[in-house]
Amino acid sequence: MSFRALAATTLKTAAVVTGVGAACVAYAAGVEVRWFALRRVTVPVLPVGTTPVKVLHLSDLHLMPTQEKKIRWVQELAGLEPDLVVNTGDNLAHPDSVAPLLRAHGDLLDLPGVFVFGSNDYWKPHFKNPGKYLLPAHKQRHKPHGPDLPFEKLRAGFTRAGWLDLNNARSTLKVNGLRLDFAGTDDPHIKKDRYGEIAGEVDPAADLSIGVTHAPYQRVLNGFTGDGYPLILAGHTHGGQLAVPIYGALVTNCDLDTSRVKGLTTWGYDGRQSALHVSAGLGTSPYAPVRFACRPEATLLTLVPRVTDVDG
C-alpha cells in the first residue's frame, strides 16, 4: 500500500471513530439520560405464609427544578400502588429543588416510607474532572465546607408526611400486617455513617429487618449482614453511569465491586448472607448529564415468602 493510500485509510478510520464517538455522546446526553426505566425484582425474604410486600426503591434523583419530565415520571409511580417507599438519597441538585422534589413524590408521600441522605442532599454538585471518578473511592477528596443545600427542609418534608428518618437510626413500621424493622446510616461516601449507633443483632420478633444506606461501602454492608439483616437497599453508584455494552460498568464510585454495581445480588460476611439491591438511580450530576448502557431507573421490589423457613 502506498503512503497516500495508507494516509487516506487512516483519515477515513479516524473519521469513522470520531463519528461513532459523537453519536454515542449525543445518544448518552440526549436520549438515554431521560429514558427512565422501571425495574421489577422479586426477593424471597419474608416468612413462609405471609403476604407479599411491594417496595418502591427510589434513589439519586439529583433533581433540578426544571426537570419536569422526571417529576412527572416519578409522580406516575404512585399508580404501581406500592406498600412502602424507600428513598436512598441524593435527591437534590439545586437549592430550589426541595419543593419540586416533594411534588415529584406526590401521592407516594401518603404511603409508608423511609429515607436516608446522600452527599447531594447536603452539598450541591460542582464541576470536577470526570477522570476523578476512575480513582479508587478512598483517593477521592471531598471539600470540608458546610452544607449548602436545604437538607433540613427536605427532612421536614419527608417526616411531615410520616416517613421515617433512618440517618444513623433504627425504627419500625407495620406494612400489610407485617412488622418491618429498619436500620439506616447517613452517607458513607462522605463518612457520615455511624454504624455503631445502630449496631446489634436483628430482633427475631420482626417479620423482616431491612438495612438502608446511600452508598454501599463494604464496611456498612458487613455491619448489616453480620447483624443478620436479610435485605439491604442502597444507591449512589448510578449503575456506573457510563457502561460498556456486554462488559458492564467500569466504576462504582465506592469500594463495591462492579459485579454488584446495580440490581439484586447477594452479599456475604461472617458466614451470613443478605440480599443486596443497589439502584442505578434516576439522575446524574448537572455537570455530567449523560448515561450510556445504563438507563436511569426506579425499582419495584416484590418481597415474597422464602421457599422454606430458614428457622425450620
PDB file of C-alpha atoms in Angstrom:
ATOM      1  CA  MET A   1       0.000   0.000   0.000  1.00  0.00           C
ATOM      2  CA  SER A   2       1.325   3.408  -0.942  1.00  0.00           C
ATOM      3  CA  PHE A   3       1.830   6.148   1.614  1.00  0.00           C
ATOM      4  CA  ARG A   4      -1.013   8.148   0.041  1.00  0.00           C
ATOM      5  CA  ALA A   5      -3.400   5.181   0.258  1.00  0.00           C
ATOM      6  CA  LEU A   6      -2.351   4.479   3.837  1.00  0.00           C
ATOM      7  CA  ALA A   7      -2.903   8.098   4.813  1.00  0.00           C
ATOM      8  CA  ALA A   8      -6.345   8.099   3.180  1.00  0.00           C
ATOM      9  CA  THR A   9      -7.306   4.902   5.018  1.00  0.00           C
ATOM     10  CA  THR A  10      -6.086   6.338   8.314  1.00  0.00           C
ATOM     11  CA  LEU A  11      -8.106   9.508   7.805  1.00  0.00           C
ATOM     12  CA  LYS A  12     -11.230   7.518   6.949  1.00  0.00           C
ATOM     13  CA  THR A  13     -10.790   5.359  10.035  1.00  0.00           C
ATOM     14  CA  ALA A  14     -10.314   8.423  12.219  1.00  0.00           C
ATOM     15  CA  ALA A  15     -13.433   9.991  10.732  1.00  0.00           C
ATOM     16  CA  VAL A  16     -15.479   6.857  11.432  1.00  0.00           C
ATOM     17  CA  VAL A  17     -14.215   6.636  15.018  1.00  0.00           C
ATOM     18  CA  THR A  18     -14.914  10.333  15.563  1.00  0.00           C
ATOM     19  CA  GLY A  19     -18.395   9.965  14.094  1.00  0.00           C
ATOM     20  CA  VAL A  20     -19.228   6.944  16.223  1.00  0.00           C
ATOM     21  CA  GLY A  21     -17.935   8.733  19.317  1.00  0.00           C
ATOM     22  CA  ALA A  22     -20.022  11.808  18.577  1.00  0.00           C
ATOM     23  CA  ALA A  23     -23.111   9.657  18.028  1.00  0.00           C
ATOM     24  CA  CYS A  24     -22.553   7.884  21.350  1.00  0.00           C
ATOM     25  CA  VAL A  25     -22.198  11.196  23.198  1.00  0.00           C
ATOM     26  CA  ALA A  26     -25.335  12.559  21.523  1.00  0.00           C
ATOM     27  CA  TYR A  27     -27.273   9.425  22.488  1.00  0.00           C
ATOM     28  CA  ALA A  28     -25.947   9.434  26.066  1.00  0.00           C
ATOM     29  CA  ALA A  29     -26.734  13.117  26.604  1.00  0.00           C
ATOM     30  CA  GLY A  30     -29.893  13.460  24.526  1.00  0.00           C
ATOM     31  CA  VAL A  31     -31.698  10.138  24.828  1.00  0.00           C
ATOM     32  CA  GLU A  32     -30.686   7.666  27.496  1.00  0.00           C
ATOM     33  CA  VAL A  33     -30.302  10.175  30.334  1.00  0.00           C
ATOM     34  CA  ARG A  34     -34.080  10.847  30.071  1.00  0.00           C
ATOM     35  CA  TRP A  35     -35.126   7.297  29.132  1.00  0.00           C
ATOM     36  CA  PHE A  36     -36.446   6.304  32.544  1.00  0.00           C
ATOM     37  CA  ALA A  37     -36.957   2.612  33.272  1.00  0.00           C
ATOM     38  CA  LEU A  38     -38.954   0.727  35.877  1.00  0.00           C
ATOM     39  CA  ARG A  39     -37.251  -2.450  37.029  1.00  0.00           C
ATOM     40  CA  ARG A  40     -39.222  -5.237  38.699  1.00  0.00           C
ATOM     41  CA  VAL A  41     -37.498  -7.640  41.056  1.00  0.00           C
ATOM     42  CA  THR A  42     -38.822 -10.433  43.269  1.00  0.00           C
ATOM     43  CA  VAL A  43     -36.990 -11.007  46.554  1.00  0.00           C
ATOM     44  CA  PRO A  44     -37.794 -14.093  48.698  1.00  0.00           C
ATOM     45  CA  VAL A  45     -37.097 -12.729  52.193  1.00  0.00           C
ATOM     46  CA  LEU A  46     -40.432 -12.899  54.067  1.00  0.00           C
ATOM     47  CA  PRO A  47     -41.510 -15.650  56.460  1.00  0.00           C
ATOM     48  CA  VAL A  48     -43.390 -18.576  54.951  1.00  0.00           C
ATOM     49  CA  GLY A  49     -47.117 -17.954  54.608  1.00  0.00           C
ATOM     50  CA  THR A  50     -47.007 -14.134  54.771  1.00  0.00           C
ATOM     51  CA  THR A  51     -48.496 -11.626  52.341  1.00  0.00           C
ATOM     52  CA  PRO A  52     -46.142 -10.146  49.700  1.00  0.00           C
ATOM     53  CA  VAL A  53     -44.999  -6.550  50.137  1.00  0.00           C
ATOM     54  CA  LYS A  54     -44.366  -4.200  47.196  1.00  0.00           C
ATOM     55  CA  VAL A  55     -41.446  -1.825  47.846  1.00  0.00           C
ATOM     56  CA  LEU A  56     -40.677   1.105  45.553  1.00  0.00           C
ATOM     57  CA  HIS A  57     -36.947   1.880  45.712  1.00  0.00           C
ATOM     58  CA  LEU A  58     -36.055   5.428  44.617  1.00  0.00           C
ATOM     59  CA  SER A  59     -32.550   6.834  44.572  1.00  0.00           C
ATOM     60  CA  ASP A  60     -30.286   9.524  43.144  1.00  0.00           C
ATOM     61  CA  LEU A  61     -32.835  11.804  41.523  1.00  0.00           C
ATOM     62  CA  HIS A  62     -30.313  14.697  41.566  1.00  0.00           C
ATOM     63  CA  LEU A  63     -33.308  16.856  40.739  1.00  0.00           C
ATOM     64  CA  MET A  64     -33.052  20.252  39.085  1.00  0.00           C
ATOM     65  CA  PRO A  65     -36.180  22.423  39.453  1.00  0.00           C
ATOM     66  CA  THR A  66     -36.721  22.479  35.674  1.00  0.00           C
ATOM     67  CA  GLN A  67     -36.715  18.687  35.137  1.00  0.00           C
ATOM     68  CA  GLU A  68     -40.459  18.355  34.587  1.00  0.00           C
ATOM     69  CA  LYS A  69     -40.232  15.085  32.656  1.00  0.00           C
ATOM     70  CA  LYS A  70     -38.514  13.413  35.597  1.00  0.00           C
ATOM     71  CA  ILE A  71     -41.009  14.955  38.039  1.00  0.00           C
ATOM     72  CA  ARG A  72     -43.988  13.634  36.067  1.00  0.00           C
ATOM     73  CA  TRP A  73     -42.432  10.189  35.672  1.00  0.00           C
ATOM     74  CA  VAL A  74     -41.864   9.838  39.421  1.00  0.00           C
ATOM     75  CA  GLN A  75     -45.386  11.105  40.161  1.00  0.00           C
ATOM     76  CA  GLU A  76     -46.827   8.346  37.985  1.00  0.00           C
ATOM     77  CA  LEU A  77     -45.095   5.651  40.045  1.00  0.00           C
ATOM     78  CA  ALA A  78     -47.863   6.001  42.634  1.00  0.00           C
ATOM     79  CA  GLY A  79     -50.010   4.096  40.127  1.00  0.00           C
ATOM     80  CA  LEU A  80     -47.979   0.986  40.962  1.00  0.00           C
ATOM     81  CA  GLU A  81     -49.666   1.041  44.381  1.00  0.00           C
ATOM     82  CA  PRO A  82     -46.564   0.124  46.384  1.00  0.00           C
ATOM     83  CA  ASP A  83     -46.950  -0.761  50.050  1.00  0.00           C
ATOM     84  CA  LEU A  84     -43.730   1.001  51.048  1.00  0.00           C
ATOM     85  CA  VAL A  85     -41.334   3.570  49.583  1.00  0.00           C
ATOM     86  CA  VAL A  86     -37.599   3.533  50.324  1.00  0.00           C
ATOM     87  CA  ASN A  87     -35.575   6.586  49.267  1.00  0.00           C
ATOM     88  CA  THR A  88     -31.802   6.092  49.427  1.00  0.00           C
ATOM     89  CA  GLY A  89     -30.699   9.695  48.973  1.00  0.00           C
ATOM     90  CA  ASP A  90     -29.002  12.160  46.612  1.00  0.00           C
ATOM     91  CA  ASN A  91     -32.330  13.819  45.883  1.00  0.00           C
ATOM     92  CA  LEU A  92     -31.195  17.376  45.175  1.00  0.00           C
ATOM     93  CA  ALA A  93     -29.039  19.188  42.625  1.00  0.00           C
ATOM     94  CA  HIS A  94     -30.055  22.785  43.344  1.00  0.00           C
ATOM     95  CA  PRO A  95     -31.026  24.903  46.369  1.00  0.00           C
ATOM     96  CA  ASP A  96     -34.529  25.367  44.904  1.00  0.00           C
ATOM     97  CA  SER A  97     -35.164  21.661  44.335  1.00  0.00           C
ATOM     98  CA  VAL A  98     -36.954  20.708  47.566  1.00  0.00           C
ATOM     99  CA  ALA A  99     -40.445  21.841  46.556  1.00  0.00           C
ATOM    100  CA  PRO A 100     -40.228  20.201  43.084  1.00  0.00           C
ATOM    101  CA  LEU A 101     -38.793  17.070  44.726  1.00  0.00           C
ATOM    102  CA  LEU A 102     -41.733  16.792  47.116  1.00  0.00           C
ATOM    103  CA  ARG A 103     -44.096  17.489  44.220  1.00  0.00           C
ATOM    104  CA  ALA A 104     -42.466  14.646  42.291  1.00  0.00           C
ATOM    105  CA  HIS A 105     -43.130  12.267  45.176  1.00  0.00           C
ATOM    106  CA  GLY A 106     -46.755  13.427  45.186  1.00  0.00           C
ATOM    107  CA  ASP A 107     -49.137  10.665  46.278  1.00  0.00           C
ATOM    108  CA  LEU A 108     -46.186   8.471  47.271  1.00  0.00           C
ATOM    109  CA  LEU A 109     -45.892  10.636  50.389  1.00  0.00           C
ATOM    110  CA  ASP A 110     -49.263   9.268  51.533  1.00  0.00           C
ATOM    111  CA  LEU A 111     -47.703   5.787  51.777  1.00  0.00           C
ATOM    112  CA  PRO A 112     -45.394   4.390  54.457  1.00  0.00           C
ATOM    113  CA  GLY A 113     -41.849   5.452  53.661  1.00  0.00           C
ATOM    114  CA  VAL A 114     -38.282   5.613  54.947  1.00  0.00           C
ATOM    115  CA  PHE A 115     -35.274   7.633  53.805  1.00  0.00           C
ATOM    116  CA  VAL A 116     -31.567   8.292  54.232  1.00  0.00           C
ATOM    117  CA  PHE A 117     -29.490  11.145  52.840  1.00  0.00           C
ATOM    118  CA  GLY A 118     -26.650  11.183  50.319  1.00  0.00           C
ATOM    119  CA  SER A 119     -23.969  13.807  49.846  1.00  0.00           C
ATOM    120  CA  ASN A 120     -26.129  15.633  47.281  1.00  0.00           C
ATOM    121  CA  ASP A 121     -28.771  16.268  49.891  1.00  0.00           C
ATOM    122  CA  TYR A 122     -26.164  18.301  51.815  1.00  0.00           C
ATOM    123  CA  TRP A 123     -23.891  19.741  49.111  1.00  0.00           C
ATOM    124  CA  LYS A 124     -24.813  20.953  45.661  1.00  0.00           C
ATOM    125  CA  PRO A 125     -22.798  19.455  42.820  1.00  0.00           C
ATOM    126  CA  HIS A 126     -19.764  21.261  41.468  1.00  0.00           C
ATOM    127  CA  PHE A 127     -17.794  20.781  38.303  1.00  0.00           C
ATOM    128  CA  LYS A 128     -14.989  18.253  38.701  1.00  0.00           C
ATOM    129  CA  ASN A 129     -12.621  16.441  36.414  1.00  0.00           C
ATOM    130  CA  PRO A 130     -14.565  13.365  35.185  1.00  0.00           C
ATOM    131  CA  GLY A 131     -11.346  11.385  35.448  1.00  0.00           C
ATOM    132  CA  LYS A 132     -11.631  11.536  39.234  1.00  0.00           C
ATOM    133  CA  TYR A 133     -14.451   9.015  39.067  1.00  0.00           C
ATOM    134  CA  LEU A 134     -11.923   6.466  37.840  1.00  0.00           C
ATOM    135  CA  LEU A 135      -9.903   6.847  41.041  1.00  0.00           C
ATOM    136  CA  PRO A 136     -10.437   4.443  43.957  1.00  0.00           C
ATOM    137  CA  ALA A 137     -13.034   5.849  46.350  1.00  0.00           C
ATOM    138  CA  HIS A 138     -10.515   6.332  49.176  1.00  0.00           C
ATOM    139  CA  LYS A 139      -8.428   8.662  46.973  1.00  0.00           C
ATOM    140  CA  GLN A 140     -11.318  10.992  46.172  1.00  0.00           C
ATOM    141  CA  ARG A 141     -11.307  14.201  48.201  1.00  0.00           C
ATOM    142  CA  HIS A 142     -14.367  15.997  49.479  1.00  0.00           C
ATOM    143  CA  LYS A 143     -14.404  19.696  50.263  1.00  0.00           C
ATOM    144  CA  PRO A 144     -14.601  20.325  54.029  1.00  0.00           C
ATOM    145  CA  HIS A 145     -17.173  23.130  53.882  1.00  0.00           C
ATOM    146  CA  GLY A 146     -20.587  23.384  55.457  1.00  0.00           C
ATOM    147  CA  PRO A 147     -23.743  22.123  53.716  1.00  0.00           C
ATOM    148  CA  ASP A 148     -25.126  24.427  51.019  1.00  0.00           C
ATOM    149  CA  LEU A 149     -28.365  22.584  50.204  1.00  0.00           C
ATOM    150  CA  PRO A 150     -31.552  22.868  52.312  1.00  0.00           C
ATOM    151  CA  PHE A 151     -31.397  19.319  53.663  1.00  0.00           C
ATOM    152  CA  GLU A 152     -33.348  20.198  56.804  1.00  0.00           C
ATOM    153  CA  LYS A 153     -36.207  21.453  54.631  1.00  0.00           C
ATOM    154  CA  LEU A 154     -36.082  18.160  52.751  1.00  0.00           C
ATOM    155  CA  ARG A 155     -36.029  16.202  56.010  1.00  0.00           C
ATOM    156  CA  ALA A 156     -39.027  18.189  57.274  1.00  0.00           C
ATOM    157  CA  GLY A 157     -40.952  17.499  54.070  1.00  0.00           C
ATOM    158  CA  PHE A 158     -40.429  13.759  54.333  1.00  0.00           C
ATOM    159  CA  THR A 159     -41.043  13.474  58.074  1.00  0.00           C
ATOM    160  CA  ARG A 160     -44.142  15.695  57.888  1.00  0.00           C
ATOM    161  CA  ALA A 161     -45.562  13.077  55.517  1.00  0.00           C
ATOM    162  CA  GLY A 162     -44.841  10.419  58.135  1.00  0.00           C
ATOM    163  CA  TRP A 163     -41.730   8.946  56.551  1.00  0.00           C
ATOM    164  CA  LEU A 164     -39.071   7.594  58.903  1.00  0.00           C
ATOM    165  CA  ASP A 165     -35.658   9.280  59.040  1.00  0.00           C
ATOM    166  CA  LEU A 166     -33.107   6.440  59.108  1.00  0.00           C
ATOM    167  CA  ASN A 167     -29.938   8.534  59.110  1.00  0.00           C
ATOM    168  CA  ASN A 168     -27.947   6.595  61.733  1.00  0.00           C
ATOM    169  CA  ALA A 169     -31.231   5.434  63.249  1.00  0.00           C
ATOM    170  CA  ARG A 170     -33.462   2.396  63.740  1.00  0.00           C
ATOM    171  CA  SER A 171     -37.251   2.281  63.524  1.00  0.00           C
ATOM    172  CA  THR A 172     -40.257   0.034  62.856  1.00  0.00           C
ATOM    173  CA  LEU A 173     -43.287   0.095  60.560  1.00  0.00           C
ATOM    174  CA  LYS A 174     -46.372  -2.064  60.163  1.00  0.00           C
ATOM    175  CA  VAL A 175     -46.917  -2.859  56.480  1.00  0.00           C
ATOM    176  CA  ASN A 176     -49.567  -5.298  55.244  1.00  0.00           C
ATOM    177  CA  GLY A 177     -49.922  -6.519  58.801  1.00  0.00           C
ATOM    178  CA  LEU A 178     -46.203  -7.355  58.986  1.00  0.00           C
ATOM    179  CA  ARG A 179     -43.665  -5.866  61.364  1.00  0.00           C
ATOM    180  CA  LEU A 180     -40.779  -4.418  59.367  1.00  0.00           C
ATOM    181  CA  ASP A 181     -37.727  -3.288  61.316  1.00  0.00           C
ATOM    182  CA  PHE A 182     -35.300  -0.830  59.732  1.00  0.00           C
ATOM    183  CA  ALA A 183     -31.807   0.423  60.410  1.00  0.00           C
ATOM    184  CA  GLY A 184     -30.079   3.045  58.319  1.00  0.00           C
ATOM    185  CA  THR A 185     -26.904   5.078  58.063  1.00  0.00           C
ATOM    186  CA  ASP A 186     -26.130   8.543  56.846  1.00  0.00           C
ATOM    187  CA  ASP A 187     -23.929   8.675  53.745  1.00  0.00           C
ATOM    188  CA  PRO A 188     -20.777   6.521  53.998  1.00  0.00           C
ATOM    189  CA  HIS A 189     -19.302   8.242  50.922  1.00  0.00           C
ATOM    190  CA  ILE A 190     -18.717  11.382  52.964  1.00  0.00           C
ATOM    191  CA  LYS A 191     -18.039   9.410  56.161  1.00  0.00           C
ATOM    192  CA  LYS A 192     -21.258  10.443  57.914  1.00  0.00           C
ATOM    193  CA  ASP A 193     -22.182   6.830  58.675  1.00  0.00           C
ATOM    194  CA  ARG A 194     -22.174   5.875  62.361  1.00  0.00           C
ATOM    195  CA  TYR A 195     -22.913   2.184  62.284  1.00  0.00           C
ATOM    196  CA  GLY A 196     -22.016   1.812  65.935  1.00  0.00           C
ATOM    197  CA  GLU A 197     -25.144   3.813  66.803  1.00  0.00           C
ATOM    198  CA  ILE A 198     -27.410   1.214  65.178  1.00  0.00           C
ATOM    199  CA  ALA A 199     -25.330  -1.937  65.597  1.00  0.00           C
ATOM    200  CA  GLY A 200     -26.768  -5.095  67.112  1.00  0.00           C
ATOM    201  CA  GLU A 201     -28.495  -8.313  66.154  1.00  0.00           C
ATOM    202  CA  VAL A 202     -31.842  -8.011  64.426  1.00  0.00           C
ATOM    203  CA  ASP A 203     -34.919  -8.670  66.556  1.00  0.00           C
ATOM    204  CA  PRO A 204     -36.260 -12.165  65.756  1.00  0.00           C
ATOM    205  CA  ALA A 205     -39.775 -10.895  66.547  1.00  0.00           C
ATOM    206  CA  ALA A 206     -39.730  -8.798  63.346  1.00  0.00           C
ATOM    207  CA  ASP A 207     -41.159 -10.342  60.180  1.00  0.00           C
ATOM    208  CA  LEU A 208     -38.330  -8.705  58.228  1.00  0.00           C
ATOM    209  CA  SER A 209     -35.380  -6.431  59.026  1.00  0.00           C
ATOM    210  CA  ILE A 210     -34.077  -4.112  56.285  1.00  0.00           C
ATOM    211  CA  GLY A 211     -30.799  -2.181  56.205  1.00  0.00           C
ATOM    212  CA  VAL A 212     -30.802   1.127  54.311  1.00  0.00           C
ATOM    213  CA  THR A 213     -27.836   3.258  53.242  1.00  0.00           C
ATOM    214  CA  HIS A 214     -26.952   5.623  50.421  1.00  0.00           C
ATOM    215  CA  ALA A 215     -23.520   4.386  49.342  1.00  0.00           C
ATOM    216  CA  PRO A 216     -22.918   0.623  49.519  1.00  0.00           C
ATOM    217  CA  TYR A 217     -19.494   0.662  51.143  1.00  0.00           C
ATOM    218  CA  GLN A 218     -18.294  -2.703  52.356  1.00  0.00           C
ATOM    219  CA  ARG A 219     -17.967  -1.618  55.985  1.00  0.00           C
ATOM    220  CA  VAL A 220     -21.684  -0.837  56.132  1.00  0.00           C
ATOM    221  CA  LEU A 221     -22.749  -3.918  54.172  1.00  0.00           C
ATOM    222  CA  ASN A 222     -20.657  -6.053  56.512  1.00  0.00           C
ATOM    223  CA  GLY A 223     -22.316  -4.437  59.507  1.00  0.00           C
ATOM    224  CA  PHE A 224     -25.825  -5.116  58.266  1.00  0.00           C
ATOM    225  CA  THR A 225     -25.051  -8.649  57.124  1.00  0.00           C
ATOM    226  CA  GLY A 226     -23.138  -9.526  60.281  1.00  0.00           C
ATOM    227  CA  ASP A 227     -26.099  -8.342  62.372  1.00  0.00           C
ATOM    228  CA  GLY A 228     -28.483 -10.572  60.412  1.00  0.00           C
ATOM    229  CA  TYR A 229     -30.338  -8.196  58.069  1.00  0.00           C
ATOM    230  CA  PRO A 230     -31.828 -10.314  55.244  1.00  0.00           C
ATOM    231  CA  LEU A 231     -32.219  -7.312  52.896  1.00  0.00           C
ATOM    232  CA  ILE A 232     -30.074  -4.213  52.253  1.00  0.00           C
ATOM    233  CA  LEU A 233     -31.046  -1.325  49.958  1.00  0.00           C
ATOM    234  CA  ALA A 234     -28.600   1.283  48.599  1.00  0.00           C
ATOM    235  CA  GLY A 235     -27.992   3.657  45.692  1.00  0.00           C
ATOM    236  CA  HIS A 236     -25.118   6.045  44.884  1.00  0.00           C
ATOM    237  CA  THR A 237     -23.400   4.091  42.089  1.00  0.00           C
ATOM    238  CA  HIS A 238     -25.561   5.324  39.174  1.00  0.00           C
ATOM    239  CA  GLY A 239     -25.019   1.794  37.878  1.00  0.00           C
ATOM    240  CA  GLY A 240     -21.630   3.001  36.691  1.00  0.00           C
ATOM    241  CA  GLN A 241     -23.420   5.697  34.623  1.00  0.00           C
ATOM    242  CA  LEU A 242     -21.227   5.060  31.583  1.00  0.00           C
ATOM    243  CA  ALA A 243     -21.094   1.337  30.901  1.00  0.00           C
ATOM    244  CA  VAL A 244     -19.517  -0.707  28.156  1.00  0.00           C
ATOM    245  CA  PRO A 245     -22.084  -2.868  26.338  1.00  0.00           C
ATOM    246  CA  ILE A 246     -21.727  -6.557  27.236  1.00  0.00           C
ATOM    247  CA  TYR A 247     -18.801  -5.803  29.600  1.00  0.00           C
ATOM    248  CA  GLY A 248     -20.733  -3.562  32.013  1.00  0.00           C
ATOM    249  CA  ALA A 249     -19.707  -0.803  34.420  1.00  0.00           C
ATOM    250  CA  LEU A 250     -16.131   0.399  34.806  1.00  0.00           C
ATOM    251  CA  VAL A 251     -16.537   2.007  38.253  1.00  0.00           C
ATOM    252  CA  THR A 252     -18.881   2.010  41.260  1.00  0.00           C
ATOM    253  CA  ASN A 253     -17.664   5.244  42.945  1.00  0.00           C
ATOM    254  CA  CYS A 254     -17.191   3.278  46.179  1.00  0.00           C
ATOM    255  CA  ASP A 255     -15.376   0.118  47.273  1.00  0.00           C
ATOM    256  CA  LEU A 256     -18.082  -2.217  45.966  1.00  0.00           C
ATOM    257  CA  ASP A 257     -17.018  -4.440  43.073  1.00  0.00           C
ATOM    258  CA  THR A 258     -18.511  -3.751  39.662  1.00  0.00           C
ATOM    259  CA  SER A 259     -20.412  -7.063  39.565  1.00  0.00           C
ATOM    260  CA  ARG A 260     -22.756  -5.553  42.170  1.00  0.00           C
ATOM    261  CA  VAL A 261     -22.963  -2.037  40.704  1.00  0.00           C
ATOM    262  CA  LYS A 262     -26.743  -2.301  40.272  1.00  0.00           C
ATOM    263  CA  GLY A 263     -29.612  -4.721  40.701  1.00  0.00           C
ATOM    264  CA  LEU A 264     -30.124  -7.615  43.098  1.00  0.00           C
ATOM    265  CA  THR A 265     -27.116  -9.627  44.254  1.00  0.00           C
ATOM    266  CA  THR A 266     -26.024 -11.438  47.394  1.00  0.00           C
ATOM    267  CA  TRP A 267     -23.596 -10.039  49.973  1.00  0.00           C
ATOM    268  CA  GLY A 268     -21.816 -12.411  52.333  1.00  0.00           C
ATOM    269  CA  TYR A 269     -19.995 -11.694  55.589  1.00  0.00           C
ATOM    270  CA  ASP A 270     -19.056 -13.691  58.661  1.00  0.00           C
ATOM    271  CA  GLY A 271     -20.914 -16.780  57.487  1.00  0.00           C
ATOM    272  CA  ARG A 272     -24.140 -14.877  56.803  1.00  0.00           C
ATOM    273  CA  GLN A 273     -25.749 -13.621  53.608  1.00  0.00           C
ATOM    274  CA  SER A 274     -28.009 -10.689  52.720  1.00  0.00           C
ATOM    275  CA  ALA A 275     -29.920  -9.851  49.587  1.00  0.00           C
ATOM    276  CA  LEU A 276     -28.414  -6.568  48.337  1.00  0.00           C
ATOM    277  CA  HIS A 277     -30.312  -4.282  45.979  1.00  0.00           C
ATOM    278  CA  VAL A 278     -28.395  -1.328  44.530  1.00  0.00           C
ATOM    279  CA  SER A 279     -30.412   1.148  42.484  1.00  0.00           C
ATOM    280  CA  ALA A 280     -28.787   2.730  39.442  1.00  0.00           C
ATOM    281  CA  GLY A 281     -30.856   5.799  40.275  1.00  0.00           C
ATOM    282  CA  LEU A 282     -32.787   8.328  38.234  1.00  0.00           C
ATOM    283  CA  GLY A 283     -30.372  11.201  37.749  1.00  0.00           C
ATOM    284  CA  THR A 284     -26.875  12.498  37.244  1.00  0.00           C
ATOM    285  CA  SER A 285     -24.868  15.497  38.272  1.00  0.00           C
ATOM    286  CA  PRO A 286     -25.897  18.513  36.141  1.00  0.00           C
ATOM    287  CA  TYR A 287     -22.213  18.748  35.220  1.00  0.00           C
ATOM    288  CA  ALA A 288     -22.206  15.224  33.763  1.00  0.00           C
ATOM    289  CA  PRO A 289     -25.712  14.805  32.290  1.00  0.00           C
ATOM    290  CA  VAL A 290     -25.010  11.606  30.359  1.00  0.00           C
ATOM    291  CA  ARG A 291     -25.758   7.910  30.664  1.00  0.00           C
ATOM    292  CA  PHE A 292     -24.660   5.144  28.365  1.00  0.00           C
ATOM    293  CA  ALA A 293     -25.809   1.496  28.516  1.00  0.00           C
ATOM    294  CA  CYS A 294     -27.214   2.288  31.952  1.00  0.00           C
ATOM    295  CA  ARG A 295     -30.708   3.775  31.855  1.00  0.00           C
ATOM    296  CA  PRO A 296     -31.959   5.850  34.786  1.00  0.00           C
ATOM    297  CA  GLU A 297     -34.252   3.686  36.884  1.00  0.00           C
ATOM    298  CA  ALA A 298     -36.545   3.071  39.811  1.00  0.00           C
ATOM    299  CA  THR A 299     -37.268  -0.424  41.073  1.00  0.00           C
ATOM    300  CA  LEU A 300     -40.400  -2.140  42.304  1.00  0.00           C
ATOM    301  CA  LEU A 301     -39.258  -4.941  44.580  1.00  0.00           C
ATOM    302  CA  THR A 302     -41.884  -7.539  45.439  1.00  0.00           C
ATOM    303  CA  LEU A 303     -40.935  -9.162  48.726  1.00  0.00           C
ATOM    304  CA  VAL A 304     -42.311 -12.690  48.892  1.00  0.00           C
ATOM    305  CA  PRO A 305     -42.028 -15.585  51.354  1.00  0.00           C
ATOM    306  CA  ARG A 306     -38.954 -17.725  51.363  1.00  0.00           C
ATOM    307  CA  VAL A 307     -39.383 -21.152  49.792  1.00  0.00           C
ATOM    308  CA  THR A 308     -38.558 -22.705  53.155  1.00  0.00           C
ATOM    309  CA  ASP A 309     -38.276 -21.033  56.521  1.00  0.00           C
ATOM    310  CA  VAL A 310     -34.609 -20.626  57.483  1.00  0.00           C
ATOM    311  CA  ASP A 311     -35.559 -21.431  61.068  1.00  0.00           C
ATOM    312  CA  GLY A 312     -37.499 -24.528  60.090  1.00  0.00           C
TER     313      GLY A 312
END
